[in-house]
Amino acid sequence: MTSRLEALCLEKGLKMTGQRRVIAQVLSDADDHPDVEEVHRRAAQIDSRISIATVYRTMRLLEDVEVIERVDLGDGRARYEEASADHHHHLIDTRSGRIIEFASPELEAIKEKIARDLGYKIVGHRLEIYGVPLDDAGEGQ
Amino acid sequence: MTSRLEALCLEKGLKMTGQRRVIAQVLSDADDHPDVEEVHRRAAQIDSRISIATVYRTMRLLEDVEVIERVDLGDGRARYEEASADHHHHLIDTRSGRIIEFASPELEAIKEKIARDLGYKIVGHRLEIYGVPLDDAGEGQ
DNA sequence: TTTGGAATTGCGAACGGTTTGCAGTATGAT
DNA sequence: ATCATACTGCAAACCGTTCGCAATTCCAAA
Ligand SMILES: [Mn+2]
Ligand SMILES: [Mn+2]
Ligand SMILES: [Zn+2]
Ligand SMILES: [Zn+2]
């Protein structure tokens, strides 16, 4: 069975190797934002002969052809998610590490207006919110 | 003459050494967003006996006591600016590298609402816009 | 099918920004 | 002035990521 991402890779004309198939599989199955080491860990469970260097190279390749997107969540490493049609941002729960996705047309509109007013055309942007649950916001330290 | 930042450091009760005084001077004079190496370069012009390790340590210290703020502009290194009363974000001109500061109460309000609706209290956030000048947005490649 | 050349892989070494252990030095409270 | 403590410079270690190289794999053409 060829995974969703493997199909995408074929469309893009990428040479499909065993390790790329495994990585495509892992990324198709993921519903979170794994870093390279986590992708490698999951890939190694399917085929242990896969090296971290290949994962690094493949992630970069997939990013270049826009099959996946790099996400910077502020910890030192690069995280990834499947490139999706729906643009969104992330709220990071600093207590639990949970990542909540959100989209906001109003926010995007304001961002556009800010750039336009400054005489700029947007070519990219980044936004993350870090927060703690309202419920236990007063508790602990 | 004790620099603005040196005074702040004294208020915070920091032990003031020669190298800290120089770094405080450099940061007081800066009106941009220098990285550690740039701070070191400027500091070395005042006193060449200052080591990069000390600059790293001092930047971290000043950040901890909230005399300066770390800015992540997407290039690999940490950049810094004086901690100021007025919160703002950055628009990075990807053609020239120029950094334009802006603030937007509307944007902050929307951000607050998003977090609240998700059941979160904001403890931090990050936003940068990358853009190119409208004028020459169509030119070149 | 077999083949051949180009692309990909695994390994380990190198990278760039940052931190750290240590022995020596400076600071500022007494 | 003294002295404990905090700070410094240096070099080595760190961490995520990239890269050079020789060996392997892919796949298009024969
Ligand atoms: Mn996401
Ligand atoms: Mn700024
Ligand atoms: Zn957006
Ligand atoms: Zn803000």
Tab-separated table of C-alpha atoms (C1' of nucleotides) and ligand atoms in Angstrom:
chain	number	residue	atom	x	y	z
A	1	MET	CA	0.000	0.000	0.000
A	2	THR	CA	1.442	3.319	-1.044
A	3	SER	CA	0.889	6.012	1.563
A	4	ARG	CA	-0.713	9.355	0.917
A	5	LEU	CA	2.622	11.130	1.010
A	6	GLU	CA	4.276	8.514	-1.160
A	7	ALA	CA	1.701	9.218	-3.833
A	8	LEU	CA	2.450	12.917	-3.521
A	9	CYS	CA	6.158	12.252	-3.878
A	10	LEU	CA	5.590	10.249	-7.050
A	11	GLU	CA	3.524	13.115	-8.446
A	12	LYS	CA	6.446	15.422	-7.760
A	13	GLY	CA	8.661	13.033	-9.675
A	14	LEU	CA	10.862	11.990	-6.775
A	15	LYS	CA	12.845	8.781	-7.015
A	16	MET	CA	11.264	6.476	-4.465
A	17	THR	CA	13.611	4.433	-2.360
A	18	GLY	CA	12.817	2.045	0.457
A	19	GLN	CA	13.740	4.560	3.130
A	20	ARG	CA	11.739	7.332	1.493
A	21	ARG	CA	8.709	5.068	1.395
A	22	VAL	CA	9.090	4.359	5.099
A	23	ILE	CA	9.444	8.053	5.954
A	24	ALA	CA	6.447	8.922	3.787
A	25	GLN	CA	4.510	6.255	5.655
A	26	VAL	CA	5.537	7.632	9.048
A	27	LEU	CA	4.602	11.165	8.061
A	28	SER	CA	1.290	10.058	6.592
A	29	ASP	CA	0.423	8.359	9.853
A	30	ALA	CA	1.521	11.243	12.066
A	31	ASP	CA	-1.063	13.634	13.400
A	32	ASP	CA	1.391	15.622	15.496
A	33	HIS	CA	4.526	17.707	14.892
A	34	PRO	CA	7.463	15.316	15.171
A	35	ASP	CA	11.061	16.437	15.019
A	36	VAL	CA	13.654	14.622	12.937
A	37	GLU	CA	14.692	12.339	15.736
A	38	GLU	CA	11.122	11.314	16.374
A	39	VAL	CA	10.573	10.612	12.673
A	40	HIS	CA	13.735	8.539	12.713
A	41	ARG	CA	12.554	6.655	15.787
A	42	ARG	CA	9.233	5.831	14.146
A	43	ALA	CA	10.856	4.960	10.843
A	44	ALA	CA	13.345	2.659	12.549
A	45	GLN	CA	10.439	0.690	13.965
A	46	ILE	CA	9.395	-0.151	10.426
A	47	ASP	CA	12.891	-0.631	9.028
A	48	SER	CA	15.810	-0.373	11.413
A	49	ARG	CA	18.372	0.065	8.658
A	50	ILE	CA	17.440	3.700	8.147
A	51	SER	CA	19.982	6.317	9.176
A	52	ILE	CA	19.310	9.678	10.753
A	53	ALA	CA	21.292	11.386	8.000
A	54	THR	CA	18.834	10.024	5.463
A	55	VAL	CA	15.927	11.265	7.541
A	56	TYR	CA	17.481	14.728	7.661
A	57	ARG	CA	18.041	14.674	3.917
A	58	THR	CA	14.585	13.384	3.165
A	59	MET	CA	12.863	15.914	5.384
A	60	ARG	CA	14.692	18.697	3.598
A	61	LEU	CA	13.771	17.230	0.251
A	62	LEU	CA	10.102	16.878	1.172
A	63	GLU	CA	10.129	20.412	2.472
A	64	ASP	CA	11.667	21.677	-0.770
A	65	VAL	CA	8.955	20.083	-2.880
A	66	GLU	CA	6.351	21.314	-0.397
A	67	VAL	CA	5.079	17.920	0.658
A	68	ILE	CA	5.749	18.788	4.283
A	69	GLU	CA	6.211	22.044	6.162
A	70	ARG	CA	8.751	22.979	8.754
A	71	VAL	CA	7.316	24.306	12.005
A	72	ASP	CA	9.378	26.305	14.461
A	73	LEU	CA	7.924	25.895	17.920
A	74	GLY	CA	10.715	27.603	19.779
A	75	ASP	CA	12.487	24.559	21.127
A	76	GLY	CA	15.811	24.163	19.391
A	77	ARG	CA	14.830	21.664	16.725
A	78	ALA	CA	12.826	21.706	13.531
A	79	ARG	CA	9.423	20.076	13.636
A	80	TYR	CA	7.363	19.012	10.682
A	81	GLU	CA	3.828	18.464	9.553
A	82	GLU	CA	2.180	17.443	6.351
A	83	ALA	CA	1.711	20.424	4.057
A	84	SER	CA	-1.975	21.137	4.192
A	85	ALA	CA	-4.280	23.386	2.280
A	86	ASP	CA	-5.433	25.099	5.450
A	87	HIS	CA	-2.976	27.575	6.875
A	88	HIS	CA	-2.842	27.612	10.641
A	89	HIS	CA	-0.779	28.543	13.680
A	90	HIS	CA	0.024	26.900	16.993
A	91	LEU	CA	-0.718	27.498	20.619
A	92	ILE	CA	1.778	25.664	22.798
A	93	ASP	CA	0.700	24.587	26.253
A	94	THR	CA	3.845	25.324	28.219
A	95	ARG	CA	2.732	23.089	31.077
A	96	SER	CA	2.033	19.937	29.092
A	97	GLY	CA	3.734	20.600	25.778
A	98	ARG	CA	0.429	20.023	24.028
A	99	ILE	CA	0.099	21.819	20.729
A	100	ILE	CA	-3.204	23.272	19.661
A	101	GLU	CA	-3.759	24.391	16.116
A	102	PHE	CA	-5.840	27.392	15.243
A	103	ALA	CA	-6.635	29.609	12.311
A	104	SER	CA	-7.910	33.151	12.336
A	105	PRO	CA	-8.951	35.037	9.225
A	106	GLU	CA	-9.212	38.271	11.255
A	107	LEU	CA	-5.650	37.868	12.412
A	108	GLU	CA	-4.440	37.186	8.889
A	109	ALA	CA	-6.303	40.231	7.632
A	110	ILE	CA	-4.736	42.504	10.229
A	111	LYS	CA	-1.319	41.101	9.459
A	112	GLU	CA	-1.860	41.880	5.765
A	113	LYS	CA	-2.962	45.394	6.569
A	114	ILE	CA	0.054	46.025	8.804
A	115	ALA	CA	2.433	44.988	6.040
A	116	ARG	CA	0.611	46.979	3.393
A	117	ASP	CA	0.617	50.097	5.573
A	118	LEU	CA	4.368	49.704	5.989
A	119	GLY	CA	4.766	49.394	2.220
A	120	TYR	CA	5.471	45.698	2.170
A	121	LYS	CA	4.190	42.602	0.475
A	122	ILE	CA	4.203	39.568	2.769
A	123	VAL	CA	6.280	36.603	1.662
A	124	GLY	CA	6.038	34.702	4.934
A	125	HIS	CA	5.107	35.035	8.554
A	126	ARG	CA	5.295	33.203	11.795
A	127	LEU	CA	3.140	33.266	14.881
A	128	GLU	CA	2.998	31.120	17.953
A	129	ILE	CA	1.214	31.612	21.209
A	130	TYR	CA	2.479	30.081	24.433
A	131	GLY	CA	-0.053	29.620	27.179
A	132	VAL	CA	-1.337	27.742	30.175
A	133	PRO	CA	-4.841	26.317	30.682
A	134	LEU	CA	-7.208	28.892	32.170
A	135	ASP	CA	-8.517	26.337	34.679
A	136	ASP	CA	-5.250	25.798	36.504
A	137	ALA	CA	-3.706	29.133	35.570
A	138	GLY	CA	-3.709	30.230	39.219
A	139	GLU	CA	-2.509	26.975	40.730
A	140	GLY	CA	0.974	25.717	41.440
A	141	GLN	CA	3.859	27.917	40.369
B	1	MET	CA	29.677	58.074	32.498
B	2	THR	CA	27.481	55.160	33.466
B	3	SER	CA	25.280	54.038	30.612
B	4	ARG	CA	21.529	53.664	30.772
B	5	LEU	CA	21.781	49.909	30.942
B	6	GLU	CA	24.543	50.008	33.505
B	7	ALA	CA	22.252	51.986	35.788
B	8	LEU	CA	19.559	49.375	35.264
B	9	CYS	CA	22.000	46.607	36.130
B	10	LEU	CA	22.959	48.354	39.361
B	11	GLU	CA	19.285	48.676	40.246
B	12	LYS	CA	18.941	44.941	39.747
B	13	GLY	CA	21.860	44.441	42.111
B	14	LEU	CA	24.252	42.947	39.585
B	15	LYS	CA	27.960	42.965	40.316
B	16	MET	CA	29.437	45.360	37.790
B	17	THR	CA	32.646	44.311	36.171
B	18	GLY	CA	34.639	46.054	33.507
B	19	GLN	CA	33.346	43.795	30.777
B	20	ARG	CA	29.751	44.154	31.919
B	21	ARG	CA	30.096	47.908	31.848
B	22	VAL	CA	31.389	47.721	28.278
B	23	ILE	CA	28.570	45.434	27.175
B	24	ALA	CA	25.988	47.655	28.876
B	25	GLN	CA	27.499	50.588	27.010
B	26	VAL	CA	27.326	48.781	23.673
B	27	LEU	CA	23.719	47.770	24.231
B	28	SER	CA	22.743	51.248	25.362
B	29	ASP	CA	24.184	52.696	22.182
B	30	ALA	CA	22.613	50.098	19.886
B	31	ASP	CA	19.451	50.966	18.054
B	32	ASP	CA	19.300	47.718	16.109
B	33	HIS	CA	19.089	43.980	16.918
B	34	PRO	CA	22.667	42.745	17.203
B	35	ASP	CA	23.557	39.111	17.699
B	36	VAL	CA	26.150	37.990	20.219
B	37	GLU	CA	28.995	38.157	17.778
B	38	GLU	CA	28.096	41.686	16.801
B	39	VAL	CA	27.906	42.738	20.451
B	40	HIS	CA	31.302	41.138	20.971
B	41	ARG	CA	32.706	42.959	17.953
B	42	ARG	CA	31.456	46.308	19.222
B	43	ALA	CA	32.578	45.583	22.768
B	44	ALA	CA	36.034	44.596	21.584
B	45	GLN	CA	36.397	48.006	19.989
B	46	ILE	CA	36.080	49.549	23.442
B	47	ASP	CA	38.097	46.920	25.296
B	48	SER	CA	39.717	44.179	23.280
B	49	ARG	CA	40.307	41.921	26.288
B	50	ILE	CA	36.694	40.824	26.356
B	51	SER	CA	35.946	37.226	25.421
B	52	ILE	CA	32.961	35.939	23.479
B	53	ALA	CA	32.162	33.522	26.306
B	54	THR	CA	31.693	36.443	28.637
B	55	VAL	CA	29.437	38.149	26.136
B	56	TYR	CA	27.323	35.003	25.903
B	57	ARG	CA	27.154	34.766	29.686
B	58	THR	CA	26.344	38.421	30.107
B	59	MET	CA	23.612	38.411	27.489
B	60	ARG	CA	21.970	35.510	29.249
B	61	LEU	CA	22.272	37.269	32.572
B	62	LEU	CA	20.797	40.496	31.252
B	63	GLU	CA	18.006	38.542	29.663
B	64	ASP	CA	17.278	36.755	32.947
B	65	VAL	CA	16.948	40.029	34.830
B	66	GLU	CA	14.909	41.441	31.967
B	67	VAL	CA	17.264	44.246	31.061
B	68	ILE	CA	17.374	42.999	27.479
B	69	GLU	CA	15.107	40.795	25.395
B	70	ARG	CA	15.969	37.998	23.063
B	71	VAL	CA	14.550	38.312	19.568
B	72	ASP	CA	14.249	35.364	17.221
B	73	LEU	CA	14.324	36.608	13.667
B	74	GLY	CA	14.582	33.238	12.011
B	75	ASP	CA	18.255	33.263	11.151
B	76	GLY	CA	20.083	30.759	13.305
B	77	ARG	CA	21.327	33.075	16.030
B	78	ALA	CA	19.816	34.929	18.943
B	79	ARG	CA	19.446	38.659	18.556
B	80	TYR	CA	18.876	41.132	21.317
B	81	GLU	CA	17.361	44.487	22.040
B	82	GLU	CA	16.936	46.614	25.100
B	83	ALA	CA	13.875	45.592	27.068
B	84	SER	CA	11.426	48.365	26.425
B	85	ALA	CA	8.104	49.307	27.858
B	86	ASP	CA	6.466	49.200	24.466
B	87	HIS	CA	5.810	45.723	23.153
B	88	HIS	CA	6.342	45.334	19.445
B	89	HIS	CA	7.006	42.879	16.626
B	90	HIS	CA	9.235	42.849	13.578
B	91	LEU	CA	8.807	42.909	9.851
B	92	ILE	CA	11.917	41.612	8.131
B	93	ASP	CA	12.707	42.866	4.664
B	94	THR	CA	13.968	39.674	3.036
B	95	ARG	CA	15.622	41.622	0.232
B	96	SER	CA	17.697	44.002	2.338
B	97	GLY	CA	17.609	42.434	5.771
B	98	ARG	CA	16.169	45.652	7.160
B	99	ILE	CA	14.057	45.204	10.247
B	100	ILE	CA	10.984	47.313	10.782
B	101	GLU	CA	9.295	47.435	14.164
B	102	PHE	CA	5.569	47.681	14.534
B	103	ALA	CA	2.909	47.392	17.181
B	104	SER	CA	-0.765	46.607	16.738
B	105	PRO	CA	-3.281	46.720	19.568
B	106	GLU	CA	-5.894	45.094	17.295
B	107	LEU	CA	-3.591	42.212	16.624
B	108	GLU	CA	-2.822	41.782	20.312
B	109	ALA	CA	-6.527	41.843	21.114
B	110	ILE	CA	-7.313	39.142	18.577
B	111	LYS	CA	-4.471	37.036	19.862
B	112	GLU	CA	-5.866	37.356	23.404
B	113	LYS	CA	-9.311	36.362	22.211
B	114	ILE	CA	-8.006	33.340	20.347
B	115	ALA	CA	-6.241	32.060	23.453
B	116	ARG	CA	-9.214	32.748	25.696
B	117	ASP	CA	-11.567	30.932	23.340
B	118	LEU	CA	-9.252	27.940	23.418
B	119	GLY	CA	-9.246	28.034	27.209
B	120	TYR	CA	-5.754	29.385	27.601
B	121	LYS	CA	-4.005	32.224	29.344
B	122	ILE	CA	-1.154	33.642	27.288
B	123	VAL	CA	2.299	33.532	28.838
B	124	GLY	CA	4.189	34.506	25.718
B	125	HIS	CA	3.903	34.864	21.992
B	126	ARG	CA	5.955	35.445	18.937
B	127	LEU	CA	5.182	37.011	15.609
B	128	GLU	CA	7.309	38.037	12.712
B	129	ILE	CA	6.390	39.060	9.215
B	130	TYR	CA	8.742	38.575	6.295
B	131	GLY	CA	8.168	40.774	3.298
B	132	VAL	CA	9.481	42.639	0.307
B	133	PRO	CA	8.925	46.329	-0.536
B	134	LEU	CA	5.703	46.868	-2.499
B	135	ASP	CA	7.519	49.170	-4.935
B	136	ASP	CA	9.924	46.569	-6.278
B	137	ALA	CA	7.808	43.545	-5.421
B	138	GLY	CA	7.388	42.691	-9.091
B	139	GLU	CA	10.944	43.329	-10.201
B	140	GLY	CA	13.961	41.050	-10.309
B	141	GLN	CA	13.521	37.469	-9.264
C	1	DT	C1'	15.574	-9.273	-18.380
C	2	DT	C1'	20.121	-7.270	-17.866
C	3	DT	C1'	22.798	-3.225	-17.697
C	4	DG	C1'	24.920	1.318	-16.573
C	5	DG	C1'	24.963	5.717	-14.962
C	6	DA	C1'	22.989	8.740	-11.915
C	7	DA	C1'	20.927	9.325	-7.500
C	8	DT	C1'	20.740	7.829	-2.800
C	9	DT	C1'	22.533	5.848	1.389
C	10	DG	C1'	25.279	5.125	5.833
C	11	DC	C1'	28.984	6.458	8.184
C	12	DG	C1'	31.636	9.605	10.581
C	13	DA	C1'	33.564	13.967	10.520
C	14	DA	C1'	32.584	18.858	10.392
C	15	DC	C1'	29.664	22.530	11.076
C	16	DG	C1'	27.797	26.976	13.657
C	17	DG	C1'	25.852	28.742	17.593
C	18	DT	C1'	25.982	28.158	22.360
C	19	DT	C1'	27.283	26.316	26.985
C	20	DT	C1'	30.466	24.662	30.399
C	21	DG	C1'	34.606	23.038	33.503
C	22	DC	C1'	38.416	24.773	35.257
C	23	DA	C1'	42.088	27.536	37.066
C	24	DG	C1'	43.149	32.240	37.581
C	25	DT	C1'	41.409	37.142	38.491
C	26	DA	C1'	38.578	40.877	39.891
C	27	DT	C1'	34.927	42.619	42.758
C	28	DG	C1'	32.884	44.860	46.697
C	29	DA	C1'	31.182	43.895	51.355
C	30	DT	C1'	33.562	43.895	55.690
D	1	DA	C1'	43.575	46.078	53.212
D	2	DT	C1'	41.371	41.443	53.396
D	3	DC	C1'	38.815	37.690	51.732
D	4	DA	C1'	35.080	34.973	50.198
D	5	DT	C1'	32.561	34.962	46.298
D	6	DA	C1'	31.496	35.904	41.749
D	7	DC	C1'	33.375	36.582	37.353
D	8	DT	C1'	36.609	35.809	33.454
D	9	DG	C1'	39.251	33.569	29.523
D	10	DC	C1'	40.279	29.568	27.415
D	11	DA	C1'	39.435	25.388	25.319
D	12	DA	C1'	36.642	21.568	25.131
D	13	DA	C1'	31.996	19.879	24.892
D	14	DC	C1'	27.532	20.397	23.366
D	15	DC	C1'	23.377	19.907	20.135
D	16	DG	C1'	20.981	19.991	15.994
D	17	DT	C1'	22.153	19.776	11.395
D	18	DT	C1'	24.979	19.314	7.116
D	19	DC	C1'	28.468	17.214	4.234
D	20	DG	C1'	32.276	14.218	1.855
D	21	DC	C1'	32.961	9.884	0.497
D	22	DA	C1'	32.749	5.139	-0.863
D	23	DA	C1'	29.317	1.643	-1.338
D	24	DT	C1'	24.627	0.612	-2.702
D	25	DT	C1'	20.236	1.090	-4.985
D	26	DC	C1'	17.166	2.704	-8.388
D	27	DC	C1'	15.106	2.773	-12.838
D	28	DA	C1'	15.237	3.901	-17.735
D	29	DA	C1'	17.044	2.243	-21.748
D	30	DA	C1'	18.543	-1.565	-24.333
E	1	MN	MN	0.190	22.209	12.774
E	2	MN	MN	12.743	45.427	18.099
E	3	ZN	ZN	-0.994	33.029	9.428
E	4	ZN	ZN	2.527	41.002	20.469
